[in-house]
mmCIF file of C-alpha atoms in Angstrom:
data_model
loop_
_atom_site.group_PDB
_atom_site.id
_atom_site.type_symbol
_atom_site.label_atom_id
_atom_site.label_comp_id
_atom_site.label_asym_id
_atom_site.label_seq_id
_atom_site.Cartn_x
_atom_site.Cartn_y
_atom_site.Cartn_z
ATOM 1 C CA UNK A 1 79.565 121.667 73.792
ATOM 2 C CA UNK A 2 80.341 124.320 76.336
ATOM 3 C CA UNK A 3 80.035 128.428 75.102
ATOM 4 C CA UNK A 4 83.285 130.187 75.106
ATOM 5 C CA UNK A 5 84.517 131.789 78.293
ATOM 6 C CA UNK A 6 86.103 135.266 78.514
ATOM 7 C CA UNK A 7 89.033 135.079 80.792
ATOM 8 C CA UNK A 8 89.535 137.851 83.266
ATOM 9 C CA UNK A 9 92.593 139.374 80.967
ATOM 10 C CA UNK A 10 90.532 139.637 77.947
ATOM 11 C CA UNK A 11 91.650 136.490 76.474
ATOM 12 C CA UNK A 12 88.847 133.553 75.641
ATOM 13 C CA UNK A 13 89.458 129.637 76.173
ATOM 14 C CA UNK A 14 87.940 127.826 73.539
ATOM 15 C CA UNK A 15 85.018 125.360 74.215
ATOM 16 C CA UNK A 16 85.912 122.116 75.214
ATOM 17 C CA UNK A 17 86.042 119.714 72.081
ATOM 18 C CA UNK A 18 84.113 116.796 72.643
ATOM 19 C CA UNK A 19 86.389 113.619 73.933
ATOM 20 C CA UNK A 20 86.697 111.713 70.166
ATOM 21 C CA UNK A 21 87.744 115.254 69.045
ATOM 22 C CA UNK A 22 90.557 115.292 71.527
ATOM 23 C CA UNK A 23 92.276 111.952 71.469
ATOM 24 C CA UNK A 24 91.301 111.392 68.025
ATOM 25 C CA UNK A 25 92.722 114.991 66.086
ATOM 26 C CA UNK A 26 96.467 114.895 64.850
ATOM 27 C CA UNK A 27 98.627 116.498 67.518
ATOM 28 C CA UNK A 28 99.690 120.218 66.325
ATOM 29 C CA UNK A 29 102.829 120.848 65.211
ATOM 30 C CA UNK A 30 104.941 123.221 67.403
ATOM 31 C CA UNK A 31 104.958 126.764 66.050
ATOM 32 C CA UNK A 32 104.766 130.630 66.987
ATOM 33 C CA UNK A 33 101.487 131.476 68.094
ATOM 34 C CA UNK A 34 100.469 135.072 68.181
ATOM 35 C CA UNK A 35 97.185 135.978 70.264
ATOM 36 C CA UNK A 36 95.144 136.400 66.872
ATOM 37 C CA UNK A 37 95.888 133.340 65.423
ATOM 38 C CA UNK A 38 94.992 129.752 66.841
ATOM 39 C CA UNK A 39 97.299 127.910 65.602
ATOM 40 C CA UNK A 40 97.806 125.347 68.646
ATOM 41 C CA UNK A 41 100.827 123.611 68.786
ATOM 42 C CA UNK A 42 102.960 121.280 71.190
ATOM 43 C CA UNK A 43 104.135 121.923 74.909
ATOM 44 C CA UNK A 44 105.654 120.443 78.531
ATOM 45 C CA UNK A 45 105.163 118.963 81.907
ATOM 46 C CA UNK A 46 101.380 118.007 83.098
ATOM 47 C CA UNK A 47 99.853 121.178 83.655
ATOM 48 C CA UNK A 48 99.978 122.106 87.399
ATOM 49 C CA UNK A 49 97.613 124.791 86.788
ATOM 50 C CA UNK A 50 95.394 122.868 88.337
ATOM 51 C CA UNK A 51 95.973 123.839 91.834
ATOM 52 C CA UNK A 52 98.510 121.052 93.241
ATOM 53 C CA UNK A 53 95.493 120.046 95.218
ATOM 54 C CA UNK A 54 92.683 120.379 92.589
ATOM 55 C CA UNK A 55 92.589 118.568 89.385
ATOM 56 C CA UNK A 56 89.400 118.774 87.955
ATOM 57 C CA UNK A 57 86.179 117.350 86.605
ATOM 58 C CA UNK A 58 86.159 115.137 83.194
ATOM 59 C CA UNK A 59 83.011 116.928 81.305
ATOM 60 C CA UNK A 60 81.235 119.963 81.711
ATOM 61 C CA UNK A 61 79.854 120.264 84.829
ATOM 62 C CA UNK A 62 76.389 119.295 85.023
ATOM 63 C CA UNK A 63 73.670 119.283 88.306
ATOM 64 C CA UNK A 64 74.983 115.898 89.644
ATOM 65 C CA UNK A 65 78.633 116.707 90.865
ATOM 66 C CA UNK A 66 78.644 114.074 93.646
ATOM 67 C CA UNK A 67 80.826 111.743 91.482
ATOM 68 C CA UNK A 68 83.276 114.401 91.083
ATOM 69 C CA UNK A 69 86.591 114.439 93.652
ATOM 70 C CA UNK A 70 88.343 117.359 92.493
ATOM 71 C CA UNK A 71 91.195 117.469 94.869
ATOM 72 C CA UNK A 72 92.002 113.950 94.262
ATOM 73 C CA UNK A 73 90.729 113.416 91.013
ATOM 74 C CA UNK A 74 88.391 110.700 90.515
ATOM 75 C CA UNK A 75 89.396 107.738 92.315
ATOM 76 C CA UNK A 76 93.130 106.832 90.871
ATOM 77 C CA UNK A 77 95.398 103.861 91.341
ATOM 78 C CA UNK A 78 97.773 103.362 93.943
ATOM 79 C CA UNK A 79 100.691 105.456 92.720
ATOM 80 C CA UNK A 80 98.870 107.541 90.101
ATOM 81 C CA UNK A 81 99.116 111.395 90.554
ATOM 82 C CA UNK A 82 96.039 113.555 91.118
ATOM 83 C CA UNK A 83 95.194 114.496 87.578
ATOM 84 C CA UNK A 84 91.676 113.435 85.284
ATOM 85 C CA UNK A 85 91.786 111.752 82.078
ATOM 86 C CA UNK A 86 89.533 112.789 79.156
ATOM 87 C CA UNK A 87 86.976 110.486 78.255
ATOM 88 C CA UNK A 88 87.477 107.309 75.680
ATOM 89 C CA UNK A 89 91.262 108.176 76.414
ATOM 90 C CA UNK A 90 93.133 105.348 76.447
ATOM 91 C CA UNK A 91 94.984 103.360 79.425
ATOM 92 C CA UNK A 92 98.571 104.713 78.589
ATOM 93 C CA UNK A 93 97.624 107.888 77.320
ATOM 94 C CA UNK A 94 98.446 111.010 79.821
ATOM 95 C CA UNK A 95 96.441 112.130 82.632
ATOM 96 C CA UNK A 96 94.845 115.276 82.015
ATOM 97 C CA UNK A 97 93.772 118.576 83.994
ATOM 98 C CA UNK A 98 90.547 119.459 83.028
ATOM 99 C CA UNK A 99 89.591 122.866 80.970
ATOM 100 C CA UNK A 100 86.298 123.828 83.568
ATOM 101 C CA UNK A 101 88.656 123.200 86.339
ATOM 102 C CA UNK A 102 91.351 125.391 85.388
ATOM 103 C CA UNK A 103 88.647 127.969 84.367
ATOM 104 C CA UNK A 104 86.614 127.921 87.387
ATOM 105 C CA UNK A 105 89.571 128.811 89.272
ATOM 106 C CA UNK A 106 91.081 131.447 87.733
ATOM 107 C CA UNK A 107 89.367 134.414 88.791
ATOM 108 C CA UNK A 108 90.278 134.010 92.091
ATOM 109 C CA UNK A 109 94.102 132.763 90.905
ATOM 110 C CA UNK A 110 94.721 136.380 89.446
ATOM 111 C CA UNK A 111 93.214 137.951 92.805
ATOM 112 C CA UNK A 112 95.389 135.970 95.226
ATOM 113 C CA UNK A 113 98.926 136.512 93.345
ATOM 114 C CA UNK A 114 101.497 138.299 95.387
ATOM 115 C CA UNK A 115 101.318 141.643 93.910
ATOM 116 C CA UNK A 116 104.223 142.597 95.978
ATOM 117 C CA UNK A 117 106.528 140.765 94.100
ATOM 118 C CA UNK A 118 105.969 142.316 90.809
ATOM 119 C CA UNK A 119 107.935 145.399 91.233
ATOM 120 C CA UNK A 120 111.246 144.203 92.377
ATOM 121 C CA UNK A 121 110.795 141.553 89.235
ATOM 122 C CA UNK A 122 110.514 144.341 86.833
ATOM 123 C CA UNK A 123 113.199 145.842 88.148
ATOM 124 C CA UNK A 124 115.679 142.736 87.331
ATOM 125 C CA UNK A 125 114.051 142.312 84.202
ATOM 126 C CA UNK A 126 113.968 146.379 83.666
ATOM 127 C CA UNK A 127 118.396 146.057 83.946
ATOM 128 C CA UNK A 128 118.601 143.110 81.526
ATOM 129 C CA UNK A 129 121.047 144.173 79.314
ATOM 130 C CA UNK A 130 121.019 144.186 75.208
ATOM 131 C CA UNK A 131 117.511 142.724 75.053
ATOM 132 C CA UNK A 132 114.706 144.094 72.558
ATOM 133 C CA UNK A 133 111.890 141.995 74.219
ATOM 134 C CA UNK A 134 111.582 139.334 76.975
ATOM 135 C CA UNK A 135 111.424 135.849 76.740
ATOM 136 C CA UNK A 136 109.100 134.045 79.062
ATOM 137 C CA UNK A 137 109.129 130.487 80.024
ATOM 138 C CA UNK A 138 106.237 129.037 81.716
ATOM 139 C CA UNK A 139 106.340 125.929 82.527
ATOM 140 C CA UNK A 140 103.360 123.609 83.447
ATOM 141 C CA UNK A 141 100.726 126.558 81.644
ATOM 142 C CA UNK A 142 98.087 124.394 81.722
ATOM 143 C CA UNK A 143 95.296 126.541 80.124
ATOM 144 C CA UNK A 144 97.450 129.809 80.076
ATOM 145 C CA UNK A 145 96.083 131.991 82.939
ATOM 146 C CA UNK A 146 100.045 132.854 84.155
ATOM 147 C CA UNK A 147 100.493 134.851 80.440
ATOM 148 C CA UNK A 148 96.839 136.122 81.296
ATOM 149 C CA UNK A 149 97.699 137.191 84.509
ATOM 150 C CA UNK A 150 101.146 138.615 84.187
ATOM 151 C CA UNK A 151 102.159 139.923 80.481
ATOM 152 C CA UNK A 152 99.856 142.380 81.056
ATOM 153 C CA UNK A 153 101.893 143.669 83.972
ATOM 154 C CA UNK A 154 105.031 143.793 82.256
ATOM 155 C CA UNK A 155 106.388 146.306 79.868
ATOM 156 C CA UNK A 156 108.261 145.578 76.289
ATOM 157 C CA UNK A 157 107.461 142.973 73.795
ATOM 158 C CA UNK A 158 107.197 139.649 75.368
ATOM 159 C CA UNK A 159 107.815 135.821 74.150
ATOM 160 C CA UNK A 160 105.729 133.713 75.647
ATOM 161 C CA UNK A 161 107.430 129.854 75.534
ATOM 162 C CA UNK A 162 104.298 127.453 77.089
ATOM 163 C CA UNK A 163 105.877 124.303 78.285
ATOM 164 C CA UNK A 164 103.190 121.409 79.195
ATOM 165 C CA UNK A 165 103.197 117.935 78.418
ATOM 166 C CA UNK A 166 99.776 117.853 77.519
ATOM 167 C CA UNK A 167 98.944 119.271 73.728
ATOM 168 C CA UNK A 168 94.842 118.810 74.669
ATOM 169 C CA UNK A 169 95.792 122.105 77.087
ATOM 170 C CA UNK A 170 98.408 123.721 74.899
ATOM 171 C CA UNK A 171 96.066 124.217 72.148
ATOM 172 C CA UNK A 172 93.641 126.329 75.075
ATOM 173 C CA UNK A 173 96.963 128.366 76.417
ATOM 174 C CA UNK A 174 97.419 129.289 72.736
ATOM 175 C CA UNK A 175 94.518 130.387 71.624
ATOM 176 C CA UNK A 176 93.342 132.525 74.775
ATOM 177 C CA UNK A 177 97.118 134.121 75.244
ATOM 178 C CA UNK A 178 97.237 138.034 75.783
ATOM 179 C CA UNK A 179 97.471 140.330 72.620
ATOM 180 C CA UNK A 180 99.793 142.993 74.241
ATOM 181 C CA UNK A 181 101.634 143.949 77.556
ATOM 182 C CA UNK A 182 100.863 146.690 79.713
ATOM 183 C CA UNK A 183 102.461 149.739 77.264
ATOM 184 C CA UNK A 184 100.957 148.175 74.128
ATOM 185 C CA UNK A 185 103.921 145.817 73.322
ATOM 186 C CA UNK A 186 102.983 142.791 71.526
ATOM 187 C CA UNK A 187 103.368 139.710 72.791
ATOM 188 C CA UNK A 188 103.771 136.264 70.976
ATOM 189 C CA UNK A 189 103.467 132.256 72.194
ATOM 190 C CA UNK A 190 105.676 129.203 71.363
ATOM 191 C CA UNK A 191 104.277 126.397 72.656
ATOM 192 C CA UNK A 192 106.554 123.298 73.559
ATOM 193 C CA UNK A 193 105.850 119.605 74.657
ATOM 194 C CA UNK A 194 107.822 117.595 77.328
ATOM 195 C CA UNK A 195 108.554 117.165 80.791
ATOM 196 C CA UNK A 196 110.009 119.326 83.662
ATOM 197 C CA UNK A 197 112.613 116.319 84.163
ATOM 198 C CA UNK A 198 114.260 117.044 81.440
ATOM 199 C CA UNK A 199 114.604 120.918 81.833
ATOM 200 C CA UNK A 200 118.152 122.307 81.457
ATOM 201 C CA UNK A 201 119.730 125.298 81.474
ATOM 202 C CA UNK A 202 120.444 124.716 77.544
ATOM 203 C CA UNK A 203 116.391 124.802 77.336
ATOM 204 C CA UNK A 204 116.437 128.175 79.218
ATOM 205 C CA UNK A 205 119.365 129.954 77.065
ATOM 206 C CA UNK A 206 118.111 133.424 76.641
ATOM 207 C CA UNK A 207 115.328 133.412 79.012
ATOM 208 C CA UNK A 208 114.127 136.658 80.894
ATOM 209 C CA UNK A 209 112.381 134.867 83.243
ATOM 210 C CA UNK A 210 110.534 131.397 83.911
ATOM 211 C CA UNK A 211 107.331 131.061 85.450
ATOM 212 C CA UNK A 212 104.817 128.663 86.890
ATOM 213 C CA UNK A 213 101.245 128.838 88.675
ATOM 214 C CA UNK A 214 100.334 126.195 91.109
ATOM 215 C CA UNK A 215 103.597 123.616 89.989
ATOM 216 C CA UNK A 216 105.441 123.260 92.585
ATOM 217 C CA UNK A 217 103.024 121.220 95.257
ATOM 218 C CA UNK A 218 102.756 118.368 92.214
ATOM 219 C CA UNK A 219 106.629 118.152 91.957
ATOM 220 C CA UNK A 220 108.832 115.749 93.753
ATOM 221 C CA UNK A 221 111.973 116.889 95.465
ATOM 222 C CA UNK A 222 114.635 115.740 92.547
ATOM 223 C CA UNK A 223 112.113 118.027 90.188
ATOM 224 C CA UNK A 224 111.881 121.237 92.430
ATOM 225 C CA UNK A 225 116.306 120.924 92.310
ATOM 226 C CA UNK A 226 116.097 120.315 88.732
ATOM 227 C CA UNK A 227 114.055 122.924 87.714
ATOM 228 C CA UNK A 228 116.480 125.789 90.515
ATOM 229 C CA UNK A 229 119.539 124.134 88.874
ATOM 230 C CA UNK A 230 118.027 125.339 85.395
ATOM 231 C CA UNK A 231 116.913 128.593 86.157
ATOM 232 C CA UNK A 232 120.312 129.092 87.978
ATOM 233 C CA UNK A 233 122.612 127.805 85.132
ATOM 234 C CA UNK A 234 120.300 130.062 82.883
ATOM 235 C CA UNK A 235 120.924 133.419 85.258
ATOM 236 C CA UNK A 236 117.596 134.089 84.796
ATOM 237 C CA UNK A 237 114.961 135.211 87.666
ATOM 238 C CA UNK A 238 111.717 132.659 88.660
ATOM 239 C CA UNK A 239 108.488 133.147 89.686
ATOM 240 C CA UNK A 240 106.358 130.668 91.231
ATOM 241 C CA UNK A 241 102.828 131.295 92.122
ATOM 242 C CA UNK A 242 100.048 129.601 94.237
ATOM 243 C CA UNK A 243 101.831 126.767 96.434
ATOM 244 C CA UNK A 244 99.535 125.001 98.268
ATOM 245 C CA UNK A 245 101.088 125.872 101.714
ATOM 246 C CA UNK A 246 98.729 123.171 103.785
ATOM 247 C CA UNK A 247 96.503 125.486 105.857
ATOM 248 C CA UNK A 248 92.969 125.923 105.434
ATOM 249 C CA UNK A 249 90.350 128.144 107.768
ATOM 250 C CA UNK A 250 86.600 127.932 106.905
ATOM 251 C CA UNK A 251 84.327 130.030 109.175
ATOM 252 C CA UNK A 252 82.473 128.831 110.759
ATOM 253 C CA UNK A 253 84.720 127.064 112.148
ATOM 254 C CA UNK A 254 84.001 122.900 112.823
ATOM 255 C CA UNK A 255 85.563 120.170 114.951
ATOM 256 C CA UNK A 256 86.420 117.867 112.034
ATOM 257 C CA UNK A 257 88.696 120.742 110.196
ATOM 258 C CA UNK A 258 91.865 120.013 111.390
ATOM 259 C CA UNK A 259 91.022 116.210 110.731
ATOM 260 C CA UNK A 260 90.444 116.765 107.591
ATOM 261 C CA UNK A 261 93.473 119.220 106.745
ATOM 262 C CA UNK A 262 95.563 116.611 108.072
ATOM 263 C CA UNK A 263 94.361 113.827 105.711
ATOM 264 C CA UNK A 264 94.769 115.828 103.373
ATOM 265 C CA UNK A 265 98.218 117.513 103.476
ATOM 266 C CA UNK A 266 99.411 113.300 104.103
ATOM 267 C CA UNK A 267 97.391 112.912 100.415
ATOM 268 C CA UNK A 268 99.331 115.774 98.965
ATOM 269 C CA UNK A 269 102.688 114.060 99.927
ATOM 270 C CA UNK A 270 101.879 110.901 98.251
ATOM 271 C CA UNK A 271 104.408 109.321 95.647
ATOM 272 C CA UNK A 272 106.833 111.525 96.867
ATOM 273 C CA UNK A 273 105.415 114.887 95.890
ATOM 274 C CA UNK A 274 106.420 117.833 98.079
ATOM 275 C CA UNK A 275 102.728 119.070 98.450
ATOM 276 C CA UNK A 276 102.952 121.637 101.304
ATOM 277 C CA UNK A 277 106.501 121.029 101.640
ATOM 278 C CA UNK A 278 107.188 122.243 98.123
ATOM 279 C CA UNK A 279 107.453 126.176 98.806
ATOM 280 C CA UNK A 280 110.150 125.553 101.538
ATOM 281 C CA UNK A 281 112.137 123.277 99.253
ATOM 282 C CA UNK A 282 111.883 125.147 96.659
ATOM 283 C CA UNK A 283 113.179 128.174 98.850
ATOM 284 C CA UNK A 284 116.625 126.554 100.081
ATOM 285 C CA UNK A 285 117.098 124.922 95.983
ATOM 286 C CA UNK A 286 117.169 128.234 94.761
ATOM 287 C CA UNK A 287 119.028 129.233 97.546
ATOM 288 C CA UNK A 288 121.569 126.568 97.347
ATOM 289 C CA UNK A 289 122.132 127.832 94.074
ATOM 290 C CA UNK A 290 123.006 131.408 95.005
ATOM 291 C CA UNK A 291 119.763 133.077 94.501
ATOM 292 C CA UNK A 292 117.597 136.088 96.417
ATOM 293 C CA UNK A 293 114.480 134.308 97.297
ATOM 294 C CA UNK A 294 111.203 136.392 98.330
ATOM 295 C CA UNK A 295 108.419 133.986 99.432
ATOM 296 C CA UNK A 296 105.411 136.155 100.194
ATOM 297 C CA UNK A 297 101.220 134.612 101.018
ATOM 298 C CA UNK A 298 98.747 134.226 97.901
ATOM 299 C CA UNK A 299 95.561 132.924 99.652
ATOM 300 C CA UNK A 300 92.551 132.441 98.212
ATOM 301 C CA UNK A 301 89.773 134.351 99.854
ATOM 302 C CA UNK A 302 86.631 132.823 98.873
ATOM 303 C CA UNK A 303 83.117 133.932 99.936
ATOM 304 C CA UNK A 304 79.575 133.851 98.683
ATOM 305 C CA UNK A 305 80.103 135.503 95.337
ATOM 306 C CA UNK A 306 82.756 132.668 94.807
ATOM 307 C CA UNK A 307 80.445 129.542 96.164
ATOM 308 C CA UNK A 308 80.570 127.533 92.884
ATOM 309 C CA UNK A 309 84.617 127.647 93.324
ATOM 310 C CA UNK A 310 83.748 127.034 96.961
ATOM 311 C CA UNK A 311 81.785 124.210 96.407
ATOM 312 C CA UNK A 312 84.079 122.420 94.031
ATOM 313 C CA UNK A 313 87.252 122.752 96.094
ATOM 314 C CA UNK A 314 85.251 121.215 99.105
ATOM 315 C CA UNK A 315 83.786 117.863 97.150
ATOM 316 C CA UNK A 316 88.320 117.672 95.683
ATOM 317 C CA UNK A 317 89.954 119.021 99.638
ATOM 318 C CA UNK A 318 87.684 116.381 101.610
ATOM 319 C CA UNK A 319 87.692 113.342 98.823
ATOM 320 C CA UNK A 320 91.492 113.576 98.702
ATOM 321 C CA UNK A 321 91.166 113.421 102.370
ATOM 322 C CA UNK A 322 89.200 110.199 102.655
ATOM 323 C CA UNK A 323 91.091 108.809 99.992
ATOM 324 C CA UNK A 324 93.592 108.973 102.146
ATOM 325 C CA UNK A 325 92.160 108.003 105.844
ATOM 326 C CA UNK A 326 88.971 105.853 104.593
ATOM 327 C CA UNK A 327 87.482 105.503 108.092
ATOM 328 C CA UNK A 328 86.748 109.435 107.931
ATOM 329 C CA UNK A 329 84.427 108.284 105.057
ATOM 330 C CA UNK A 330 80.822 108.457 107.374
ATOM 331 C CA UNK A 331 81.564 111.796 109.210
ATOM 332 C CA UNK A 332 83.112 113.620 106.362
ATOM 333 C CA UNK A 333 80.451 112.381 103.897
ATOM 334 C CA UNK A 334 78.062 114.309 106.751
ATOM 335 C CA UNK A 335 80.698 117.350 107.239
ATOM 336 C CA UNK A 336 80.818 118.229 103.477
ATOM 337 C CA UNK A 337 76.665 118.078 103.300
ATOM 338 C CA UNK A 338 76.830 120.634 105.775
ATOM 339 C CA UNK A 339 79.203 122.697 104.139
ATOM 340 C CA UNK A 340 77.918 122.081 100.914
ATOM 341 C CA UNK A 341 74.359 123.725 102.647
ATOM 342 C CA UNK A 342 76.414 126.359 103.856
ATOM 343 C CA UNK A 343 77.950 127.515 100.948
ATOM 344 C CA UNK A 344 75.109 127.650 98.457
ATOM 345 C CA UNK A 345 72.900 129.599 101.614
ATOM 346 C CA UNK A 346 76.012 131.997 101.244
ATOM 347 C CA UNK A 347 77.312 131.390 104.893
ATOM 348 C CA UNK A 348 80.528 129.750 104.223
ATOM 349 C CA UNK A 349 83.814 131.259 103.624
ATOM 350 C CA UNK A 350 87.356 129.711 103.406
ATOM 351 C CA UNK A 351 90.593 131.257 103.045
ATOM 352 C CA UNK A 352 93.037 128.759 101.181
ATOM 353 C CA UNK A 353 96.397 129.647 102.176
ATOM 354 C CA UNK A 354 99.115 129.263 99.099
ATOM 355 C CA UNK A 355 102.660 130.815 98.697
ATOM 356 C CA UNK A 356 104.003 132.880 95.824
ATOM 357 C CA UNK A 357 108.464 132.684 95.576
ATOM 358 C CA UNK A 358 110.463 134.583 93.560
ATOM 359 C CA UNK A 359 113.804 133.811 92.631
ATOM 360 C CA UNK A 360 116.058 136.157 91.333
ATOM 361 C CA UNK A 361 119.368 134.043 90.079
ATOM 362 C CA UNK A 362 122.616 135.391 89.444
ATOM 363 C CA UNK A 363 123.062 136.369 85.937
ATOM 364 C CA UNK A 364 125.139 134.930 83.289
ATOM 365 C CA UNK A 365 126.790 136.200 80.387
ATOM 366 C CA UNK A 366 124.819 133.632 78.391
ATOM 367 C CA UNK A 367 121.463 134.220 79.543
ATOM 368 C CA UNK A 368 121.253 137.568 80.582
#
């Protein structure tokens, strides 16, 4: 079993149980979660936390990570989204995002977030009216790192509400939530188990704010309106981080690049997902539903003192790719050697471009 990991906002994610401890454990029963106790419970939609375009590896990672395709996932079936799915898990049971994955990245998550956005977003939810605390929705949490990230940017007592379909990550986003908010206020976790389809405005009564970290590449059109007609009929603001906005630049630079962004932006739109798409639909739904939308960039800027995140992203970002366009299979099996050689001499670096929106919805009497 893998040693605790201390997440960059103080919080911890729990080893990773072993896979007969996961599928085999009772599922939690949904509660109120405060950052001392671990008292996992339920949540909603498959976490997206891992990167739109990354999903993962299905054990701790171990010297021979040639088997591992983390922006497609291991090899899937036609139709199946990008996701892993624990070991000795059965056929039916939920695809999963993996724990290592969603840790591995999240360093350089809280680094490329749009900073820029955060002050006119206090400033909606500094006017709320009549409230003692703010309630949070965040939907897709995956392994938590939006609460990490944010609640400790935000003033006032804060209610975290962790949506995710998959209780094997709700249990991680509990435990390793925030204690407090940037003037000391406590903050508290509900966790909550089902699917982004279903999200209504009824869901949302009396939310501050909803929230999501690298969601909205995985979602399909229909979802991206559903989830702007919920915020919108809830008056409350949105803030969706790390979009996967299709361009990558790795220097130095190579011929087969472009080949390979293209294979893989086509991979990202499979089964209808939006994949680079999604930050520009997104954009006009909110729009269409009356609300000020700010898009700004949140790239990733990774260099040698990021190579293992390097590393990983390159074995997902070209697999996806020749999942998609099989006859690149000889040169880019060649192209991501060399990079691979590159990055652990410390002579690679990429800059992964992603999107951050925020959508601040008219308010309602009900819901602000």
């Amino acid at each position: 079993m893998r040693k605790t990991a201390t997440t960059p906002a103080g919080g911890t994610i729990p080893a990773q149980p072993g896979p007969r401890d996961a599928t085999q454990s009772p599922e939690p029963q949904r509660g109120i979660v405060s950052a001392e106790g671990a008292k996992a419970s339920e949540g909603a939609k498959a976490s997206a936390g891992a990167e739109g375009d990354m999903s993962g590896v299905s054990g701790p990672p171990g010297p021979d990570t040639d088997a591992v395709i983390l922006g497609a996932g291991p090899t899937v079936r036609p139709g199946e989204r990008a996701t892993v799915r624990l070991r000795d898990a059965g056929p039916d049971d939920p695809p999963r995002y993996a724990p290592e994955w969603l840790e591995l990245r999240e360093g350089a998550d809280a680094v490329a977030r749009a900073h820029d956005l955060l002050d006119p977003l206090r400033i909606r939810l500094a006017n709320l009216p009549g409230r003692a605390g703010l309630v949070i929705h965040d939907v897709g949490c995956g392994t938590g790192s939006m609460g990490r990230w944010l609640a400790p940017h935000l003033d006032g007592a804060q209610h975290w509400i962790l949506h995710d379909r998959d209780p094997y990550l709700l249990h991680f986003a509990a435990v390793a939530s925030p204690r407090s908010g940037a003037d000391g206020s406590r903050v508290t976790v509900e966790t909550r188990r089902g699917d982004i389809g279903r999200l209504t405005p009824d869901a949302l009564k009396g939310a501050s704010l909803v929230t999501a970290s690298a969601l909205l590449d995985v979602l399909t059109r229909e979802e991206v309106d559903t989830l702007a007609a919920a915020c919108a009929g809830a008056g409350c603001p949105a803030l969706l981080t790390l979009s996967v906005a299709g361009r990558v630049e790795l220097t130095p630079s190579d011929p087969l690049d472009q080949e390979i962004t293209e294979a893989f932006n086509a991979h990202q739109r499979r089964s209808g997902m939006l994949g680079p798409d999604a930050i520009t639909a997104a954009a006009e739904a909110f729009a269409e539903h009356g609300a000020t939308v700010q898009v700004h960039p949140s790239p990733w800027r990774l260099g040698p003192a990021e190579s293992a995140l390097t590393a990983q992203w390159l074995r997902g970002w070209v697999g996806a790719a020749v999942e998609e366009r099989p006859e690149l299979r000889e040169r880019a099996d060649r192209y991501l050697s060399e990079r691979l050689a590159a990055c652990a001499a410390g002579e690679l670096h990429v800059v992964v471009h992603h999107s951050d929106l925020l959508a601040l919805c008219r308010p309602t009497g009900g819901a602000s």
